[in-house]
Short mmCIF file of N, CA and C in Angstrom, two decimals:
data_model
loop_
_atom_site.label_atom_id
_atom_site.label_comp_id
_atom_site.label_asym_id
_atom_site.label_seq_id
_atom_site.Cartn_x
_atom_site.Cartn_y
_atom_site.Cartn_z
N MET A 1 0.75 -1.33 0.00
CA MET A 1 -0.09 -0.33 0.12
C MET A 1 0.86 1.14 0.05
N GLU A 2 0.64 2.44 -0.80
CA GLU A 2 1.29 3.45 -0.82
C GLU A 2 1.05 4.03 0.54
N THR A 3 2.25 4.91 0.87
CA THR A 3 2.22 5.42 2.25
C THR A 3 1.33 6.72 1.76
N ALA A 4 1.02 7.50 0.69
CA ALA A 4 0.15 8.47 0.48
C ALA A 4 -1.36 8.27 0.91
N GLU A 5 -1.72 6.88 0.73
CA GLU A 5 -3.10 6.77 1.09
C GLU A 5 -3.31 7.07 2.62
N VAL A 6 -2.24 6.86 3.42
CA VAL A 6 -2.59 7.11 4.76
C VAL A 6 -1.87 8.35 5.44
N LYS A 7 -2.61 9.48 5.86
CA LYS A 7 -2.04 10.33 6.89
C LYS A 7 -2.03 9.99 8.39
N ILE A 8 -1.14 10.58 8.99
CA ILE A 8 -0.89 11.00 10.45
C ILE A 8 -1.38 12.16 10.50
N VAL A 9 -2.51 12.22 11.45
CA VAL A 9 -2.98 13.68 11.59
C VAL A 9 -3.27 13.75 13.24
N LYS A 10 -2.60 14.93 14.02
CA LYS A 10 -2.67 15.14 15.51
C LYS A 10 -4.33 15.97 15.25
N LYS A 11 -5.27 15.30 16.21
CA LYS A 11 -6.53 16.13 16.29
C LYS A 11 -6.71 16.73 17.95
N PRO A 12 -6.62 17.87 18.03
CA PRO A 12 -7.13 18.39 19.57
C PRO A 12 -8.60 17.53 19.93
N SER A 13 -8.48 17.46 21.28
CA SER A 13 -9.80 17.09 21.70
C SER A 13 -10.89 17.54 21.61
N PHE A 14 -12.09 16.92 21.23
CA PHE A 14 -13.37 17.22 20.58
C PHE A 14 -14.61 16.65 21.36
N GLN A 15 -15.48 17.12 21.26
CA GLN A 15 -17.03 16.48 21.94
C GLN A 15 -18.02 16.05 20.89
N VAL A 16 -18.69 15.27 20.75
CA VAL A 16 -19.84 14.79 19.94
C VAL A 16 -21.00 14.48 20.79
N THR A 17 -22.10 15.22 20.27
CA THR A 17 -23.36 14.99 20.98
C THR A 17 -24.26 13.91 19.98
N GLY A 18 -24.66 13.37 20.50
CA GLY A 18 -25.41 12.34 19.48
C GLY A 18 -26.25 10.96 20.34
N LEU A 19 -26.43 10.00 19.21
CA LEU A 19 -27.00 8.83 20.13
C LEU A 19 -26.26 7.54 20.10
N LYS A 20 -26.29 6.98 21.30
CA LYS A 20 -25.69 5.67 21.41
C LYS A 20 -26.35 4.57 21.14
N TRP A 21 -25.86 3.47 20.35
CA TRP A 21 -25.91 2.12 20.31
C TRP A 21 -24.99 1.19 20.66
N GLU A 22 -25.62 0.21 21.15
CA GLU A 22 -24.71 -0.86 21.75
C GLU A 22 -25.17 -2.15 21.50
N GLY A 23 -24.25 -2.99 20.90
CA GLY A 23 -24.75 -4.39 20.74
C GLY A 23 -23.79 -5.25 19.89
N GLY A 24 -24.00 -6.23 19.43
CA GLY A 24 -23.19 -7.20 18.66
C GLY A 24 -23.13 -6.94 17.31
N PHE A 25 -22.16 -7.80 16.40
CA PHE A 25 -21.83 -7.46 15.48
C PHE A 25 -23.01 -7.89 14.19
N ARG A 26 -23.54 -9.11 14.80
CA ARG A 26 -24.90 -9.45 14.21
C ARG A 26 -26.19 -8.62 14.07
N GLN A 27 -26.36 -7.83 15.18
CA GLN A 27 -27.20 -6.79 15.14
C GLN A 27 -26.67 -5.83 14.41
N ALA A 28 -25.69 -5.52 14.74
CA ALA A 28 -25.09 -4.16 13.64
C ALA A 28 -25.29 -4.59 12.20
N ALA A 29 -25.02 -5.88 11.66
CA ALA A 29 -25.29 -6.24 10.24
C ALA A 29 -26.75 -6.01 10.05
N LYS A 30 -27.49 -6.28 10.62
CA LYS A 30 -29.14 -6.20 10.35
C LYS A 30 -29.46 -4.99 10.18
N GLY A 31 -28.60 -4.01 10.76
CA GLY A 31 -28.96 -2.43 10.32
C GLY A 31 -29.43 -1.53 11.73
N ARG A 32 -28.95 -2.04 12.79
CA ARG A 32 -29.18 -1.50 13.99
C ARG A 32 -28.68 -0.16 14.22
N ILE A 33 -27.65 -0.14 13.80
CA ILE A 33 -26.61 1.48 14.00
C ILE A 33 -27.41 2.26 12.61
N ARG A 34 -27.70 1.88 11.49
CA ARG A 34 -28.58 2.51 10.54
C ARG A 34 -29.77 3.18 11.18
N ASP A 35 -30.50 2.37 11.74
CA ASP A 35 -31.61 2.72 12.36
C ASP A 35 -31.23 3.90 13.41
N THR A 36 -30.22 3.81 14.10
CA THR A 36 -29.76 4.98 15.16
C THR A 36 -29.11 6.21 14.31
N ILE A 37 -28.83 5.98 13.46
CA ILE A 37 -28.38 7.37 12.30
C ILE A 37 -29.64 7.95 11.93
N GLU A 38 -30.72 7.33 11.40
CA GLU A 38 -31.66 7.84 11.10
C GLU A 38 -32.66 8.30 12.01
N GLU A 39 -32.46 7.94 13.22
CA GLU A 39 -33.29 8.67 14.40
C GLU A 39 -32.29 9.86 14.64
N PHE A 40 -30.99 9.72 14.53
CA PHE A 40 -30.27 11.21 14.79
C PHE A 40 -30.76 11.85 13.80
N ILE A 41 -30.71 11.85 12.78
CA ILE A 41 -31.13 13.00 11.38
C ILE A 41 -32.44 13.54 11.73
N ASP A 42 -33.37 12.55 12.55
CA ASP A 42 -34.77 13.09 12.78
C ASP A 42 -34.78 13.87 13.57
N ARG A 43 -33.64 13.88 14.90
CA ARG A 43 -33.44 14.74 15.85
C ARG A 43 -32.26 15.71 15.66
N GLU A 44 -31.66 15.86 14.55
CA GLU A 44 -30.39 16.63 14.46
C GLU A 44 -30.47 17.72 14.83
N GLU A 45 -31.88 18.77 14.85
CA GLU A 45 -31.85 20.37 15.03
C GLU A 45 -32.06 20.43 16.52
N GLU A 46 -32.16 19.32 17.21
CA GLU A 46 -32.07 19.47 18.84
C GLU A 46 -30.65 19.86 19.36
N VAL A 47 -29.59 19.10 18.73
CA VAL A 47 -28.03 19.26 18.89
C VAL A 47 -27.57 20.88 19.04
N GLU A 48 -27.17 21.38 20.14
CA GLU A 48 -26.65 22.82 20.02
C GLU A 48 -25.47 23.09 19.72
N ASN A 49 -24.97 24.03 19.23
CA ASN A 49 -23.67 24.39 18.95
C ASN A 49 -23.11 23.13 18.08
N PRO A 50 -23.57 22.89 16.94
CA PRO A 50 -22.75 21.92 16.00
C PRO A 50 -21.87 22.58 15.39
N THR A 51 -20.39 22.29 15.27
CA THR A 51 -19.50 23.04 14.20
C THR A 51 -19.39 22.83 12.86
N ASP A 52 -20.16 21.81 12.37
CA ASP A 52 -20.25 21.57 10.91
C ASP A 52 -21.23 20.40 10.70
N THR A 53 -22.62 21.02 10.36
CA THR A 53 -23.72 19.71 9.95
C THR A 53 -23.40 19.29 8.69
N SER A 54 -22.30 19.31 7.85
CA SER A 54 -22.23 18.64 7.01
C SER A 54 -21.32 17.60 7.13
N ARG A 55 -21.00 17.09 8.12
CA ARG A 55 -20.39 15.97 8.49
C ARG A 55 -20.43 15.30 9.99
N MET A 56 -20.76 14.11 9.94
CA MET A 56 -21.25 13.53 11.06
C MET A 56 -20.05 12.18 11.58
N TRP A 57 -19.97 12.22 12.64
CA TRP A 57 -19.12 11.00 13.22
C TRP A 57 -19.82 9.76 13.67
N GLY A 58 -19.28 8.77 13.46
CA GLY A 58 -19.49 7.53 14.07
C GLY A 58 -18.37 7.15 14.81
N LEU A 59 -18.53 6.84 16.17
CA LEU A 59 -17.13 6.59 17.03
C LEU A 59 -17.62 4.96 17.88
N SER A 60 -16.80 4.39 17.17
CA SER A 60 -16.92 2.86 17.81
C SER A 60 -16.08 2.74 18.80
N TYR A 61 -16.68 2.05 19.92
CA TYR A 61 -15.30 1.58 21.10
C TYR A 61 -16.00 -0.04 21.22
N HIS A 62 -14.82 -0.95 20.91
CA HIS A 62 -15.11 -2.51 21.11
C HIS A 62 -14.81 -2.64 22.57
N THR A 63 -16.11 -2.79 23.20
CA THR A 63 -16.29 -2.89 24.74
C THR A 63 -17.00 -4.24 24.93
N MET A 64 -17.03 -5.37 24.17
CA MET A 64 -17.43 -6.58 24.08
C MET A 64 -16.91 -7.46 23.65
N PRO A 65 -16.79 -8.85 24.01
CA PRO A 65 -16.35 -9.49 22.90
C PRO A 65 -16.61 -9.68 21.62
N ASP A 66 -17.96 -9.69 21.49
CA ASP A 66 -18.37 -9.87 20.05
C ASP A 66 -19.45 -8.64 19.58
N GLY A 67 -19.02 -7.46 19.86
CA GLY A 67 -19.86 -6.22 19.65
C GLY A 67 -19.00 -4.62 20.16
N PHE A 68 -19.96 -3.82 20.03
CA PHE A 68 -19.17 -2.49 20.44
C PHE A 68 -20.33 -1.96 20.84
N THR A 69 -19.45 -0.35 21.23
CA THR A 69 -20.75 0.77 21.41
C THR A 69 -20.34 1.58 20.23
N HIS A 70 -21.38 2.35 19.85
CA HIS A 70 -21.24 3.11 18.50
C HIS A 70 -22.10 4.55 18.90
N TYR A 71 -21.48 5.41 18.82
CA TYR A 71 -22.23 7.07 18.90
C TYR A 71 -22.45 7.61 17.69
N THR A 72 -23.46 7.92 17.16
CA THR A 72 -23.49 8.98 15.92
C THR A 72 -23.85 10.32 16.11
N GLY A 73 -23.48 10.98 15.72
CA GLY A 73 -23.55 12.46 16.25
C GLY A 73 -22.68 13.76 15.54
N TYR A 74 -23.09 15.13 15.72
CA TYR A 74 -22.32 16.01 15.40
C TYR A 74 -20.89 16.36 16.37
N GLU A 75 -20.04 16.77 16.11
CA GLU A 75 -18.99 17.51 16.79
C GLU A 75 -19.71 18.74 17.11
N VAL A 76 -19.29 19.29 18.61
CA VAL A 76 -20.03 20.38 19.07
C VAL A 76 -19.21 21.11 19.70
N GLU A 77 -19.51 22.36 19.68
CA GLU A 77 -18.55 23.59 20.50
C GLU A 77 -18.97 24.26 21.53
N GLY A 78 -18.29 24.04 22.61
CA GLY A 78 -18.79 24.43 24.11
C GLY A 78 -19.95 23.95 24.71
N GLU A 79 -20.06 24.45 25.83
CA GLU A 79 -20.95 23.91 26.81
C GLU A 79 -22.35 24.04 26.23
N ALA A 80 -23.36 22.78 26.20
CA ALA A 80 -24.60 23.05 25.59
C ALA A 80 -25.40 22.17 26.38
N GLU A 81 -26.75 22.12 26.37
CA GLU A 81 -27.65 21.23 26.85
C GLU A 81 -27.51 20.08 26.13
N LEU A 82 -27.80 18.76 26.70
CA LEU A 82 -27.89 17.53 25.95
C LEU A 82 -29.34 17.17 25.87
N PRO A 83 -29.39 17.12 24.61
CA PRO A 83 -31.26 16.67 24.42
C PRO A 83 -31.29 15.43 25.07
N ASP A 84 -32.63 15.19 25.27
CA ASP A 84 -33.04 14.11 25.75
C ASP A 84 -32.87 12.92 25.17
N GLY A 85 -32.19 11.81 25.93
CA GLY A 85 -31.82 10.65 25.12
C GLY A 85 -30.42 10.72 24.61
N MET A 86 -29.77 11.84 24.56
CA MET A 86 -28.39 11.51 23.51
C MET A 86 -27.56 11.50 24.75
N GLU A 87 -26.31 11.66 24.20
CA GLU A 87 -24.87 11.79 25.29
C GLU A 87 -24.12 12.39 24.46
N ALA A 88 -23.18 12.96 25.39
CA ALA A 88 -22.03 13.79 25.03
C ALA A 88 -20.83 12.91 25.04
N VAL A 89 -19.76 12.62 24.11
CA VAL A 89 -18.50 11.93 24.23
C VAL A 89 -17.49 12.79 23.77
N ILE A 90 -16.66 12.81 24.92
CA ILE A 90 -15.55 13.48 24.92
C ILE A 90 -14.46 12.99 24.44
N VAL A 91 -13.86 13.16 22.99
CA VAL A 91 -12.84 12.38 22.51
C VAL A 91 -11.62 13.23 22.82
N PRO A 92 -10.25 12.56 23.90
CA PRO A 92 -9.29 13.22 23.93
C PRO A 92 -8.51 13.69 22.67
N GLU A 93 -7.49 14.12 23.05
CA GLU A 93 -6.40 14.64 21.70
C GLU A 93 -5.82 13.24 21.46
N TYR A 94 -5.97 12.94 20.28
CA TYR A 94 -5.05 11.72 19.79
C TYR A 94 -4.16 12.21 18.56
N THR A 95 -3.31 11.36 18.37
CA THR A 95 -2.90 11.13 16.82
C THR A 95 -3.51 10.08 16.17
N TYR A 96 -3.81 10.39 14.65
CA TYR A 96 -4.48 9.53 14.28
C TYR A 96 -3.91 9.05 12.82
N ALA A 97 -4.02 7.88 12.54
CA ALA A 97 -3.64 7.05 10.87
C ALA A 97 -5.20 7.23 10.19
N VAL A 98 -5.14 8.23 9.43
CA VAL A 98 -6.47 8.59 8.70
C VAL A 98 -6.37 7.74 7.31
N TYR A 99 -7.37 6.80 7.03
CA TYR A 99 -7.67 6.66 5.57
C TYR A 99 -8.69 6.91 5.02
N SER A 100 -8.92 7.39 3.58
CA SER A 100 -10.14 7.53 3.13
C SER A 100 -10.96 6.13 2.34
N HIS A 101 -11.86 5.81 2.88
CA HIS A 101 -12.73 4.63 2.13
C HIS A 101 -13.32 5.23 1.40
N ARG A 102 -13.29 4.66 0.10
CA ARG A 102 -14.41 5.39 -1.65
C ARG A 102 -15.29 4.41 -1.63
N LYS A 103 -15.83 4.94 -2.09
CA LYS A 103 -17.13 3.89 -3.08
C LYS A 103 -16.49 3.00 -3.88
N GLY A 104 -17.44 1.71 -3.43
CA GLY A 104 -16.97 0.73 -4.52
C GLY A 104 -15.86 -0.14 -3.66
N GLN A 105 -15.05 0.30 -2.57
CA GLN A 105 -14.19 -0.37 -1.76
C GLN A 105 -14.51 -1.27 -0.79
N ASP A 106 -14.12 -2.39 -0.46
CA ASP A 106 -15.04 -3.35 0.45
C ASP A 106 -14.43 -2.78 2.04
N ILE A 107 -15.51 -2.53 2.63
CA ILE A 107 -14.73 -1.82 4.16
C ILE A 107 -14.04 -2.50 4.92
N GLY A 108 -14.30 -3.98 4.93
CA GLY A 108 -13.33 -4.54 5.67
C GLY A 108 -12.13 -4.50 5.00
N SER A 109 -11.71 -4.71 3.92
CA SER A 109 -10.34 -4.45 3.25
C SER A 109 -9.68 -2.96 3.40
N SER A 110 -10.50 -1.88 3.57
CA SER A 110 -10.00 -0.75 3.73
C SER A 110 -9.63 -0.81 5.41
N TYR A 111 -10.04 -1.17 6.11
CA TYR A 111 -9.83 -1.52 7.56
C TYR A 111 -8.55 -2.34 7.61
N ALA A 112 -8.51 -3.44 6.94
CA ALA A 112 -7.10 -4.69 6.92
C ALA A 112 -5.87 -3.89 6.16
N ARG A 113 -5.91 -2.92 5.16
CA ARG A 113 -5.24 -1.87 4.63
C ARG A 113 -4.66 -1.26 5.84
N LEU A 114 -5.52 -0.53 6.31
CA LEU A 114 -5.03 0.88 7.33
C LEU A 114 -4.20 -0.09 8.55
N SER A 115 -4.95 -1.30 8.61
CA SER A 115 -4.24 -1.78 10.24
C SER A 115 -2.81 -2.44 9.75
N GLN A 116 -2.92 -3.02 8.56
CA GLN A 116 -1.55 -3.35 7.88
C GLN A 116 -0.48 -2.01 7.86
N TRP A 117 -0.90 -0.97 7.12
CA TRP A 117 -0.10 0.17 7.20
C TRP A 117 0.52 0.76 8.58
N ILE A 118 -0.55 0.59 9.76
CA ILE A 118 0.02 1.00 11.23
C ILE A 118 1.16 0.18 11.48
N GLN A 119 0.92 -1.43 11.32
CA GLN A 119 1.82 -1.81 11.69
C GLN A 119 3.14 -1.85 10.94
N GLU A 120 3.38 -1.38 9.76
CA GLU A 120 4.45 -1.52 8.86
C GLU A 120 5.16 -0.19 8.74
N ASN A 121 4.54 0.74 9.63
CA ASN A 121 5.10 2.32 9.83
C ASN A 121 5.67 2.70 11.20
N GLY A 122 5.53 1.81 11.93
CA GLY A 122 6.26 2.18 13.32
C GLY A 122 5.20 2.35 14.17
N TYR A 123 3.72 2.54 14.06
CA TYR A 123 2.64 2.72 14.91
C TYR A 123 2.03 1.40 15.50
N VAL A 124 1.31 1.55 16.38
CA VAL A 124 0.53 0.86 17.45
C VAL A 124 -0.72 1.59 17.44
N PRO A 125 -2.23 0.90 17.37
CA PRO A 125 -3.42 1.46 17.82
C PRO A 125 -3.28 1.60 18.93
N PHE A 126 -3.53 2.92 19.43
CA PHE A 126 -3.98 3.30 20.83
C PHE A 126 -4.88 2.64 21.74
N LYS A 127 -4.65 2.22 22.96
CA LYS A 127 -6.01 1.79 23.51
C LYS A 127 -6.02 2.29 24.70
N GLU A 128 -7.46 2.96 24.94
CA GLU A 128 -7.78 3.33 26.52
C GLU A 128 -7.49 2.48 27.34
N GLU A 129 -6.91 2.61 28.35
CA GLU A 129 -6.85 2.06 29.94
C GLU A 129 -7.68 0.78 29.89
N ASP A 130 -9.07 1.32 30.14
CA ASP A 130 -10.28 0.66 30.44
C ASP A 130 -10.78 0.04 29.63
N LEU A 131 -10.35 -0.17 28.22
CA LEU A 131 -11.11 -0.55 27.20
C LEU A 131 -10.61 -2.37 27.08
N PRO A 132 -11.20 -3.17 27.13
CA PRO A 132 -10.66 -4.55 27.00
C PRO A 132 -9.85 -4.72 25.44
N ASP A 133 -9.30 -5.96 25.63
CA ASP A 133 -8.22 -6.48 24.02
C ASP A 133 -9.42 -7.35 23.35
N TYR A 134 -10.54 -6.88 22.78
CA TYR A 134 -11.65 -7.41 22.03
C TYR A 134 -11.43 -7.07 20.63
N ASP A 135 -10.15 -6.20 20.22
CA ASP A 135 -10.19 -6.18 18.67
C ASP A 135 -8.93 -5.28 18.53
N PRO A 136 -8.24 -5.97 17.53
CA PRO A 136 -6.84 -5.24 17.24
C PRO A 136 -6.84 -3.70 17.00
N LEU A 137 -8.03 -3.29 16.39
CA LEU A 137 -8.26 -1.82 16.41
C LEU A 137 -9.83 -1.57 17.37
N PRO A 138 -9.21 -0.97 18.63
CA PRO A 138 -10.24 -0.91 19.66
C PRO A 138 -11.01 0.44 19.35
N MET A 139 -10.51 1.03 18.97
CA MET A 139 -11.39 2.44 18.63
C MET A 139 -11.27 2.66 17.26
N LYS A 140 -12.47 2.55 16.64
CA LYS A 140 -12.62 3.27 15.00
C LYS A 140 -13.41 4.36 15.07
N PHE A 141 -13.06 5.69 14.59
CA PHE A 141 -13.82 6.68 14.19
C PHE A 141 -13.91 6.59 13.04
N GLU A 142 -15.50 6.95 12.48
CA GLU A 142 -15.53 7.48 10.95
C GLU A 142 -16.24 8.78 10.86
N LEU A 143 -15.80 9.51 9.80
CA LEU A 143 -16.21 10.78 9.92
C LEU A 143 -16.82 10.77 8.24
N TYR A 144 -18.26 10.96 8.38
CA TYR A 144 -18.77 11.04 6.65
C TYR A 144 -19.51 12.45 6.52
N ASN A 145 -19.76 12.47 5.16
CA ASN A 145 -20.17 13.60 4.61
C ASN A 145 -21.86 13.32 4.94
N TYR A 146 -22.33 14.28 5.38
CA TYR A 146 -23.86 14.41 5.81
C TYR A 146 -24.74 13.63 4.57
N GLU A 147 -24.68 13.99 3.33
CA GLU A 147 -25.58 13.45 2.45
C GLU A 147 -25.03 12.06 2.16
N ASN A 148 -23.82 11.47 2.53
CA ASN A 148 -23.38 10.24 2.33
C ASN A 148 -23.76 9.24 3.10
N ILE A 149 -23.84 9.43 4.70
CA ILE A 149 -24.01 8.51 5.42
C ILE A 149 -25.02 7.36 5.54
N LEU A 150 -25.96 7.78 4.70
CA LEU A 150 -26.80 6.49 4.71
C LEU A 150 -26.88 5.53 3.05
N SER A 151 -25.80 6.15 2.45
CA SER A 151 -25.66 5.43 1.16
C SER A 151 -25.31 3.87 1.38
N GLU A 152 -25.74 3.16 0.36
CA GLU A 152 -25.45 1.82 0.45
C GLU A 152 -24.16 1.53 0.34
N VAL A 153 -23.50 2.41 -0.59
CA VAL A 153 -21.79 2.51 -0.83
C VAL A 153 -21.29 3.51 -0.43
N PRO A 154 -21.10 3.83 0.75
CA PRO A 154 -20.86 5.08 1.48
C PRO A 154 -18.98 5.56 1.09
N GLU A 155 -18.75 6.39 1.43
CA GLU A 155 -17.52 6.94 1.45
C GLU A 155 -17.00 7.61 2.91
N PHE A 156 -16.24 7.35 3.60
CA PHE A 156 -15.97 8.01 4.67
C PHE A 156 -14.47 8.19 4.89
N ASP A 157 -13.85 8.88 6.17
CA ASP A 157 -12.72 8.82 6.45
C ASP A 157 -12.46 8.06 7.84
N ILE A 158 -11.81 7.26 7.56
CA ILE A 158 -11.34 6.18 8.67
C ILE A 158 -10.33 6.84 9.92
N TYR A 159 -10.48 7.23 11.20
CA TYR A 159 -9.54 7.80 12.13
C TYR A 159 -9.22 6.82 13.06
N ILE A 160 -8.13 6.16 13.11
CA ILE A 160 -7.64 5.42 14.14
C ILE A 160 -6.23 6.01 15.12
N PRO A 161 -6.91 6.00 16.48
CA PRO A 161 -5.99 6.79 17.17
C PRO A 161 -4.81 5.85 17.29
N VAL A 162 -3.40 6.21 17.20
CA VAL A 162 -2.46 5.60 17.12
C VAL A 162 -1.36 6.41 17.88
N THR A 163 -0.40 5.45 18.20
CA THR A 163 1.18 6.16 18.83
C THR A 163 2.26 5.23 18.43
N LYS A 164 3.10 5.90 18.30
CA LYS A 164 4.53 5.42 17.95
C LYS A 164 4.79 4.36 19.06
N LYS A 165 5.31 3.16 18.15
CA LYS A 165 5.79 1.78 19.00
C LYS A 165 7.02 2.13 19.67
#
């Protein structure tokens, strides 16, 4: 894989306000996350102080052996009232390996390529202390263009927190 495909980016801490989904890979495959995204879109105007409503985050944390916790929402600025049933996730400052997944690419292959690049270039995925070792990429963040998030063939940027070996 060409090095130019992956960028190393340092992003300051940010907050995402959105909806939480938690479950297994089978439930996710059956569209449960999509349902959560659709619900968020129906309620998006309730989010105060979004920084950019043209982009939505999908934050996945592998918190169980056969599943994960996922948050869908907007990056927000400053203090804001949390809408009923929504959660705020504070993402600390991280260094990320960023890869752009494009239409027509297999999502699993995109993650495998990024994981391989991380290993071959002197990085390891960052793991928060309280996150169990259920997945080699314990945190997977995806940044979507708003008009593309529900596409059957989505494009999005994958952000994997990393540290130097």
